[in-house]
Amino acid sequence: MNIQEIIAKKRDNKKLLKKEIDFFIQGYTKGEIADYQASALIMAIYINGMDEKEITDLTLAMVESGDKLNLSELGNVVDKHSTGGVGDKVTLILAPIIASLGIPVAKMSGRGLGYTGGTIDKLESIPGYNTNLSEQEFINNVKKIGISLIGQTLNLAPADKKIYALRDTTSTTESIPLIASSIMSKKIAAGANKIVLDVTYGSGAFMKTKEKATELANTMKKIGELAKIETAYVLTPMDEPLGRNVGNTLEVIEAVEALKGNIADDVKEVVLELGSYMIKLAGKGNNLENNKNMMLDNIYNGKALEKLKELVKNQNGDVTFIENTDKFKKAEFIYPVILTKDGKEVEGIISELRADEIGKLSVFLGAGRIKKEDKIEEEVGIQLNKKVGERVNKGEVVACIHANNKEKAEIAVEKLKNIYKLVDKNINT
Ligand code: URA
């Protein structure tokens, strides 16, 4: 067997055998197969696709490329994973709610890359919070307080890490076999035996349509079944950002407010939908509506917020920042945004607020990374007072830009004015 033959086979739209997929993954992880050969094979997969058996073989080969976490001593661990979004602070809200219901949450989250944010960056904006724990500390935390949220400290699915980096630079990201195997390999290696997937679609997601998102979701569910992991999914629109804030500290503040009961409708819907399935998979309730009510109860009685504080304290974070979010450092320049056309204030109903454009703008401000090594600025971002479907009157502040650099703040204000589209005869849409 050699890699040229495997590339040629997929180039000619033939199915790959398990041993060929294993040969590729093992060889590439060890550095015996070159990046240019891996790129050619990935492009052939992107163009010609894979069937379910091939995708499962690819996923399991990636799982075997590195460490596997063994969470069996924790019992039924239900994990949650999103395919990516802008303003997505769901884990920060959902995980404490679920843990407050007595269901163990042992979750490894990622950092933001490109214009989508990552939970670990958000958690690290809480002073002192330690995302870098050993496997045993992680497990002990869950045993002690029922929840731990950490970064990927172990060498989980290193093949995915290498392939993901290649895909990012070869325009092969938006491929169902490649996304499904990438996500499921990490989840299987992270030790959960049940998974709820949040599969996003729209301008701010990898899948642009609901049909494609459904196909991706069903593919991941099938891989889960074949790997003996019970998998459920929820489809979430990501045409505009989720919630009101985009940016790390800003999103932590929004999450704390949500746990106090001040939760934006779209965030609430996603949190309740995902959570109701997590509770079901954990064997704590088959009726999804009852499950949602249990979650709401623990928001309104304060138990979920208490669990977040316990989590922060237990991972060395300064809990006084959660108790009083005014303590978080503010960006140096906070500029209001008022919509104008030809210098005149305009009014109307917001018809579009593209999530990808907002995501790119937040990266421009310093809230995200273009390259893995980039340093983020925790306090910068965008606060969206107005979203799609809402009315804007003349002179009303639709958003605020939070920036640490005056010039960037001014540019961002102008950019944001163009991202907001209004339906009104006074403005071009
Ligand atoms: N998230 C992942 O982990 N991998 C992908 O390919 C896409 C989203």
Coordinates of C-alpha atoms and ligand atoms in Angstrom, one line a residue:
M1 CA 0.0 0.0 0.0
N2 CA 1.2 3.5 -0.7
I3 CA -0.3 6.9 -0.4
Q4 CA -0.2 7.7 -4.1
E5 CA -2.6 4.8 -4.7
I6 CA -4.9 5.9 -2.0
I7 CA -5.0 9.4 -3.3
A8 CA -5.7 8.1 -6.9
K9 CA -8.5 5.9 -5.6
K10 CA -10.4 8.8 -4.0
R11 CA -9.5 11.0 -6.9
D12 CA -11.3 8.5 -9.1
N13 CA -14.3 8.5 -6.8
K14 CA -13.8 5.0 -5.4
K15 CA -14.4 3.9 -1.8
L16 CA -11.5 3.6 0.6
L17 CA -11.0 0.5 2.7
K18 CA -10.5 0.7 6.5
K19 CA -6.9 -0.4 6.1
E20 CA -6.2 2.4 3.6
I21 CA -7.8 5.0 5.9
D22 CA -5.8 3.7 8.8
F23 CA -2.6 3.8 6.8
F24 CA -3.2 7.5 5.9
I25 CA -4.1 8.6 9.4
Q26 CA -1.3 6.8 11.1
G27 CA 1.3 7.9 8.5
Y28 CA 0.2 11.5 8.5
T29 CA 0.1 11.7 12.3
K30 CA 3.7 10.3 12.5
G31 CA 4.9 12.7 9.8
E32 CA 5.6 9.9 7.3
I33 CA 3.1 11.3 4.8
A34 CA 3.7 14.8 3.6
D35 CA 1.3 17.8 3.9
Y36 CA 1.0 18.0 0.1
Q37 CA -0.1 14.4 -0.1
A38 CA -2.5 14.8 2.7
S39 CA -3.9 18.0 1.1
A40 CA -4.4 16.1 -2.2
L41 CA -6.3 13.3 -0.4
I42 CA -8.4 15.8 1.6
M43 CA -9.3 17.7 -1.5
A44 CA -10.3 14.4 -3.2
I45 CA -12.5 13.6 -0.2
Y46 CA -14.0 17.1 -0.3
I47 CA -14.9 16.7 -4.0
N48 CA -16.0 13.1 -4.1
G49 CA -17.3 12.6 -0.5
M50 CA -17.3 9.4 1.5
D51 CA -20.0 6.9 2.5
E52 CA -21.0 6.2 6.1
K53 CA -18.6 3.3 6.5
E54 CA -15.7 5.4 5.2
I55 CA -16.6 8.3 7.5
T56 CA -16.9 6.0 10.5
D57 CA -13.5 4.4 9.7
L58 CA -12.0 7.8 9.3
T59 CA -13.4 9.0 12.6
L60 CA -12.2 5.9 14.6
A61 CA -8.8 6.1 13.0
M62 CA -8.5 9.7 14.2
V63 CA -9.7 8.7 17.7
E64 CA -6.9 6.0 17.8
S65 CA -4.3 8.6 16.7
G66 CA -3.9 10.0 20.3
D67 CA -5.0 9.7 23.9
K68 CA -8.5 8.7 25.0
L69 CA -10.0 10.0 28.2
N70 CA -11.7 7.4 30.4
L71 CA -14.6 8.9 32.2
S72 CA -16.3 5.6 33.1
E73 CA -15.9 6.2 36.8
L74 CA -18.3 9.2 36.5
G75 CA -21.1 7.1 35.1
N76 CA -23.4 8.6 32.5
V77 CA -21.6 11.6 31.1
V78 CA -23.5 13.6 28.5
D79 CA -21.4 15.9 26.4
K80 CA -22.6 18.8 24.2
H81 CA -20.9 20.2 21.1
S82 CA -21.7 23.0 18.8
T83 CA -20.5 23.1 15.2
G84 CA -19.6 26.7 15.7
G85 CA -21.2 30.1 16.0
V86 CA -20.9 33.8 16.7
G87 CA -21.9 35.0 20.1
D88 CA -22.4 31.4 21.2
K89 CA -22.1 31.5 25.0
V90 CA -24.5 28.5 25.4
T91 CA -22.0 26.2 27.3
L92 CA -21.4 28.9 29.9
I93 CA -25.2 28.9 30.7
L94 CA -26.1 25.3 29.9
A95 CA -23.4 23.5 31.7
P96 CA -24.1 25.0 35.2
I97 CA -27.9 24.4 34.7
I98 CA -27.4 20.8 33.8
A99 CA -24.9 20.2 36.7
S100 CA -27.3 22.0 39.1
L101 CA -29.8 19.2 38.2
G102 CA -27.4 16.6 39.4
I103 CA -26.2 15.4 36.0
P104 CA -22.4 15.3 35.8
V105 CA -20.8 17.7 33.3
A106 CA -17.2 16.9 32.3
K107 CA -16.5 19.0 29.3
M108 CA -13.5 19.8 27.3
S109 CA -14.0 22.9 25.2
G110 CA -12.1 24.6 22.4
R111 CA -10.7 28.1 21.7
G112 CA -12.0 30.4 19.1
L113 CA -10.6 30.1 15.6
G114 CA -11.5 32.2 12.6
Y115 CA -14.6 34.3 13.3
T116 CA -16.3 31.8 15.7
G117 CA -15.7 32.1 19.4
G118 CA -14.5 29.4 21.8
T119 CA -15.7 28.7 25.4
I120 CA -12.2 28.3 26.8
D121 CA -11.2 31.9 25.8
K122 CA -14.4 33.1 27.5
L123 CA -13.7 31.2 30.7
E124 CA -10.1 32.5 30.8
S125 CA -11.5 36.1 30.8
I126 CA -12.5 35.3 34.4
P127 CA -9.3 36.2 36.4
G128 CA -7.6 33.1 37.8
Y129 CA -9.8 30.5 36.1
N130 CA -7.7 27.5 35.3
T131 CA -8.6 25.7 32.1
N132 CA -5.5 23.6 32.2
L133 CA -6.1 20.6 34.4
S134 CA -4.7 17.0 34.4
E135 CA -7.1 14.2 33.6
Q136 CA -7.3 13.1 37.3
E137 CA -7.9 16.7 38.5
F138 CA -10.6 17.0 35.9
I139 CA -12.3 13.8 37.0
N140 CA -11.9 14.7 40.7
N141 CA -13.6 18.0 40.2
V142 CA -16.6 16.4 38.6
K143 CA -16.8 13.9 41.5
K144 CA -16.5 16.8 44.0
I145 CA -18.9 19.4 42.6
G146 CA -20.5 17.7 39.6
I147 CA -18.9 19.9 36.9
S148 CA -15.6 20.8 35.3
L149 CA -15.0 22.8 32.2
I150 CA -11.4 22.7 30.8
G151 CA -9.4 23.1 27.6
Q152 CA -8.0 20.2 25.6
T153 CA -5.1 19.4 27.8
L154 CA -4.6 15.8 26.5
N155 CA -3.4 14.8 23.1
L156 CA -6.9 14.0 21.8
A157 CA -7.2 13.2 18.1
P158 CA -3.9 14.7 17.0
A159 CA -4.7 13.6 13.5
D160 CA -7.7 15.9 13.5
K161 CA -5.5 18.8 14.7
K162 CA -3.2 18.3 11.7
I163 CA -5.9 17.8 9.2
Y164 CA -8.0 20.7 10.5
A165 CA -5.0 23.1 10.1
L166 CA -4.6 21.8 6.5
R167 CA -8.2 22.3 5.7
D168 CA -8.2 25.8 7.0
T169 CA -5.5 26.7 4.5
T170 CA -6.7 24.6 1.5
S171 CA -10.4 25.7 1.4
T172 CA -11.6 22.2 2.4
T173 CA -13.4 23.1 5.6
E174 CA -17.0 22.9 4.5
S175 CA -17.2 19.2 3.9
I176 CA -19.6 16.9 5.7
P177 CA -17.3 13.8 5.9
L178 CA -14.5 16.0 7.2
I179 CA -16.5 18.0 9.7
A180 CA -18.4 15.0 11.0
S181 CA -15.2 12.9 11.5
S182 CA -13.4 15.9 13.0
I183 CA -16.0 16.6 15.6
M184 CA -17.0 13.0 16.5
S185 CA -13.3 11.9 16.8
K186 CA -12.7 14.5 19.4
K187 CA -15.9 13.8 21.3
I188 CA -15.3 10.0 21.3
A189 CA -11.7 10.5 22.5
A190 CA -13.0 12.9 25.2
G191 CA -14.8 10.0 26.8
A192 CA -18.5 10.9 26.7
N193 CA -20.9 8.1 26.2
K194 CA -23.8 10.4 25.2
I195 CA -23.6 13.5 23.1
V196 CA -26.1 16.3 22.2
L197 CA -25.0 18.2 19.0
D198 CA -25.8 21.7 18.3
V199 CA -25.6 21.9 14.5
T200 CA -25.7 25.4 13.3
Y201 CA -26.7 26.7 9.8
G202 CA -26.8 30.1 8.1
S203 CA -24.3 32.8 7.3
G204 CA -22.3 32.4 10.5
A205 CA -22.1 28.6 10.3
F206 CA -20.1 26.1 8.2
M207 CA -23.4 24.7 6.8
K208 CA -25.2 27.5 5.0
T209 CA -28.6 25.8 4.6
K210 CA -30.8 23.8 7.0
E211 CA -30.8 20.9 4.5
K212 CA -27.0 20.6 4.6
A213 CA -27.0 21.0 8.4
T214 CA -29.5 18.1 8.7
E215 CA -27.3 16.0 6.5
L216 CA -24.3 16.8 8.7
A217 CA -26.3 16.1 11.8
N218 CA -27.6 12.7 10.6
T219 CA -24.1 11.7 9.5
M220 CA -22.7 12.5 13.0
K221 CA -25.7 10.7 14.7
K222 CA -24.9 7.6 12.5
I223 CA -21.2 7.7 13.5
G224 CA -22.3 8.0 17.1
E225 CA -24.5 4.9 16.8
L226 CA -21.8 2.9 15.1
A227 CA -19.4 3.9 17.9
K228 CA -22.1 3.0 20.5
I229 CA -22.5 6.6 21.7
E230 CA -26.1 7.7 22.0
T231 CA -26.3 10.9 19.9
A232 CA -29.1 13.5 19.6
Y233 CA -29.0 16.8 17.7
V234 CA -30.7 20.2 17.6
L235 CA -30.5 22.5 14.5
T236 CA -29.8 26.1 15.3
P237 CA -30.1 29.1 12.9
M238 CA -26.9 31.2 12.9
D239 CA -27.8 33.9 10.4
E240 CA -27.3 36.6 13.0
P241 CA -25.2 36.3 16.2
L242 CA -26.7 34.5 19.2
G243 CA -27.8 36.8 22.0
R244 CA -26.7 40.4 22.5
N245 CA -23.0 40.3 23.1
V246 CA -20.0 39.2 21.0
G247 CA -16.6 39.2 22.7
N248 CA -15.1 37.2 25.6
T249 CA -15.8 39.2 28.7
L250 CA -19.0 40.6 27.2
E251 CA -20.3 37.1 26.7
V252 CA -19.4 36.0 30.2
I253 CA -21.4 39.0 31.5
E254 CA -24.3 38.0 29.3
A255 CA -24.1 34.4 30.5
V256 CA -24.2 35.5 34.2
E257 CA -27.2 37.7 33.4
A258 CA -28.9 34.8 31.7
L259 CA -28.4 32.7 34.8
K260 CA -30.1 35.5 36.8
G261 CA -33.1 35.1 34.5
N262 CA -32.3 38.0 32.0
I263 CA -31.8 35.7 29.0
A264 CA -32.3 36.7 25.4
D265 CA -35.0 34.8 23.6
D266 CA -32.8 33.1 21.0
V267 CA -30.2 32.1 23.6
K268 CA -33.0 30.7 25.9
E269 CA -34.4 28.6 23.0
V270 CA -31.1 27.0 22.2
V271 CA -30.1 26.4 25.9
L272 CA -33.5 24.8 26.7
E273 CA -33.6 22.7 23.5
L274 CA -30.1 21.3 24.0
G275 CA -30.6 20.9 27.8
S276 CA -33.9 19.1 27.4
Y277 CA -32.1 16.4 25.3
M278 CA -29.1 16.2 27.7
I279 CA -31.5 15.5 30.6
K280 CA -33.3 12.9 28.4
L281 CA -30.0 11.2 27.4
A282 CA -28.9 11.2 31.1
G283 CA -32.0 9.2 31.9
K284 CA -33.5 12.0 34.1
G285 CA -36.7 12.7 32.1
N286 CA -38.3 11.6 28.9
N287 CA -40.6 14.6 28.5
L288 CA -38.7 17.4 26.9
E289 CA -41.2 20.1 28.0
N290 CA -40.9 19.0 31.6
N291 CA -37.1 19.0 31.2
K292 CA -37.2 22.6 30.0
N293 CA -39.3 23.5 33.1
M294 CA -36.8 21.8 35.4
M295 CA -34.1 24.0 33.8
L296 CA -36.1 27.2 34.1
D297 CA -36.8 26.4 37.8
N298 CA -33.0 26.2 38.5
I299 CA -32.5 29.5 36.7
Y300 CA -35.2 31.3 38.7
N301 CA -34.4 29.7 42.1
G302 CA -30.7 30.7 41.7
K303 CA -29.3 27.1 41.8
A304 CA -27.7 27.3 38.3
L305 CA -25.9 30.6 39.1
E306 CA -24.7 29.1 42.3
K307 CA -23.3 26.1 40.3
L308 CA -21.4 28.5 38.0
K309 CA -19.9 30.2 41.1
E310 CA -18.9 26.9 42.5
L311 CA -17.3 25.9 39.2
V312 CA -15.3 29.2 39.0
K313 CA -14.2 28.9 42.6
N314 CA -13.2 25.3 42.3
Q315 CA -11.0 26.1 39.2
N316 CA -9.3 29.0 41.0
G317 CA -11.3 31.7 39.4
D318 CA -12.1 34.9 41.2
V319 CA -15.8 34.4 42.0
T320 CA -16.3 38.1 43.0
F321 CA -16.3 38.9 39.2
I322 CA -19.3 36.6 38.8
E323 CA -20.9 38.1 41.9
N324 CA -20.4 41.6 40.5
T325 CA -19.7 41.7 36.8
D326 CA -19.0 45.4 37.0
K327 CA -15.5 44.3 38.2
F328 CA -14.5 43.1 34.7
K329 CA -12.1 45.4 32.9
K330 CA -13.8 47.5 30.3
A331 CA -12.4 48.3 26.9
E332 CA -10.9 51.8 26.6
F333 CA -13.3 53.1 24.0
I334 CA -17.0 52.3 24.0
Y335 CA -18.6 53.9 21.0
P336 CA -22.3 54.0 20.2
V337 CA -23.5 53.1 16.7
I338 CA -26.3 55.1 15.2
L339 CA -27.5 54.2 11.7
T340 CA -27.2 57.0 9.1
K341 CA -27.3 57.4 5.3
D342 CA -25.6 60.3 3.6
G343 CA -25.0 61.8 7.0
K344 CA -28.7 61.6 8.0
E345 CA -30.1 59.4 10.7
V346 CA -32.5 56.7 9.4
E347 CA -35.2 54.5 10.8
G348 CA -36.8 51.2 9.9
I349 CA -36.9 47.5 10.8
I350 CA -33.7 45.5 10.9
S351 CA -33.8 42.9 8.1
E352 CA -30.2 41.5 8.3
L353 CA -27.3 41.3 10.7
R354 CA -24.9 38.7 9.2
A355 CA -23.3 36.6 11.9
D356 CA -20.1 36.0 9.8
E357 CA -19.7 39.8 9.3
I358 CA -20.1 40.5 13.0
G359 CA -17.7 37.6 13.8
K360 CA -15.1 39.1 11.5
L361 CA -15.6 42.5 13.0
S362 CA -15.1 41.2 16.5
V363 CA -11.8 39.5 15.3
F364 CA -10.7 42.8 13.8
L365 CA -11.3 44.4 17.2
G366 CA -9.1 41.8 18.8
A367 CA -11.7 39.4 20.3
G368 CA -10.6 36.4 18.2
R369 CA -7.7 35.0 16.4
I370 CA -6.7 34.6 12.8
K371 CA -3.8 32.4 13.6
K372 CA -3.6 30.0 16.6
E373 CA -0.8 32.0 18.2
D374 CA -2.6 35.3 18.1
K375 CA -3.3 36.9 21.5
I376 CA -6.9 38.0 22.2
E377 CA -8.1 41.1 24.0
E378 CA -10.7 39.9 26.4
E379 CA -12.7 43.1 27.0
V380 CA -13.3 44.1 23.3
G381 CA -16.3 43.2 21.2
I382 CA -19.7 44.3 20.1
Q383 CA -22.9 44.8 22.1
L384 CA -26.0 44.5 19.9
N385 CA -28.9 46.4 21.3
K386 CA -30.9 45.8 18.1
K387 CA -31.3 42.6 16.2
V388 CA -33.2 41.3 13.2
G389 CA -37.0 42.1 13.3
E390 CA -36.6 45.0 15.7
R391 CA -37.5 48.5 15.0
V392 CA -35.0 51.3 15.0
N393 CA -36.0 55.0 15.5
K394 CA -33.9 57.9 14.2
G395 CA -31.0 58.5 16.5
E396 CA -31.4 55.3 18.4
V397 CA -28.2 53.5 19.5
V398 CA -28.3 50.1 17.8
A399 CA -25.0 48.8 19.1
C400 CA -21.8 49.6 21.0
I401 CA -18.3 48.9 19.9
H402 CA -15.9 48.1 22.7
A403 CA -12.3 48.6 21.5
N404 CA -8.9 49.3 23.0
N405 CA -7.7 51.4 20.0
K406 CA -9.4 54.6 19.0
E407 CA -8.8 54.2 15.2
K408 CA -10.1 50.6 15.3
A409 CA -13.1 51.7 17.2
E410 CA -13.9 54.4 14.6
I411 CA -13.4 52.0 11.7
A412 CA -15.6 49.4 13.4
V413 CA -18.4 51.9 13.9
E414 CA -18.5 52.6 10.2
K415 CA -18.3 48.9 9.3
L416 CA -21.1 48.0 11.7
K417 CA -23.3 50.6 10.2
N418 CA -22.9 48.8 6.8
I419 CA -23.5 45.4 8.4
Y420 CA -26.9 46.4 9.7
K421 CA -29.5 46.3 6.9
L422 CA -32.8 48.1 7.4
V423 CA -36.0 47.6 5.4
D424 CA -37.0 51.2 4.8
K425 CA -37.2 53.4 1.8
N426 CA -34.7 55.8 3.3
I427 CA -31.8 53.4 3.2
N428 CA -30.2 51.0 0.7
T429 CA -30.4 47.4 1.8
Ligands
URA1 N1 -15.5 22.0 14.4 C1 -14.6 21.0 14.4 O1 -14.1 20.6 15.4 N2 -14.2 20.5 13.2 C2 -14.7 20.9 12.1 O2 -14.4 20.4 11.0 C3 -15.7 21.9 12.1 C4 -16.1 22.5 13.3

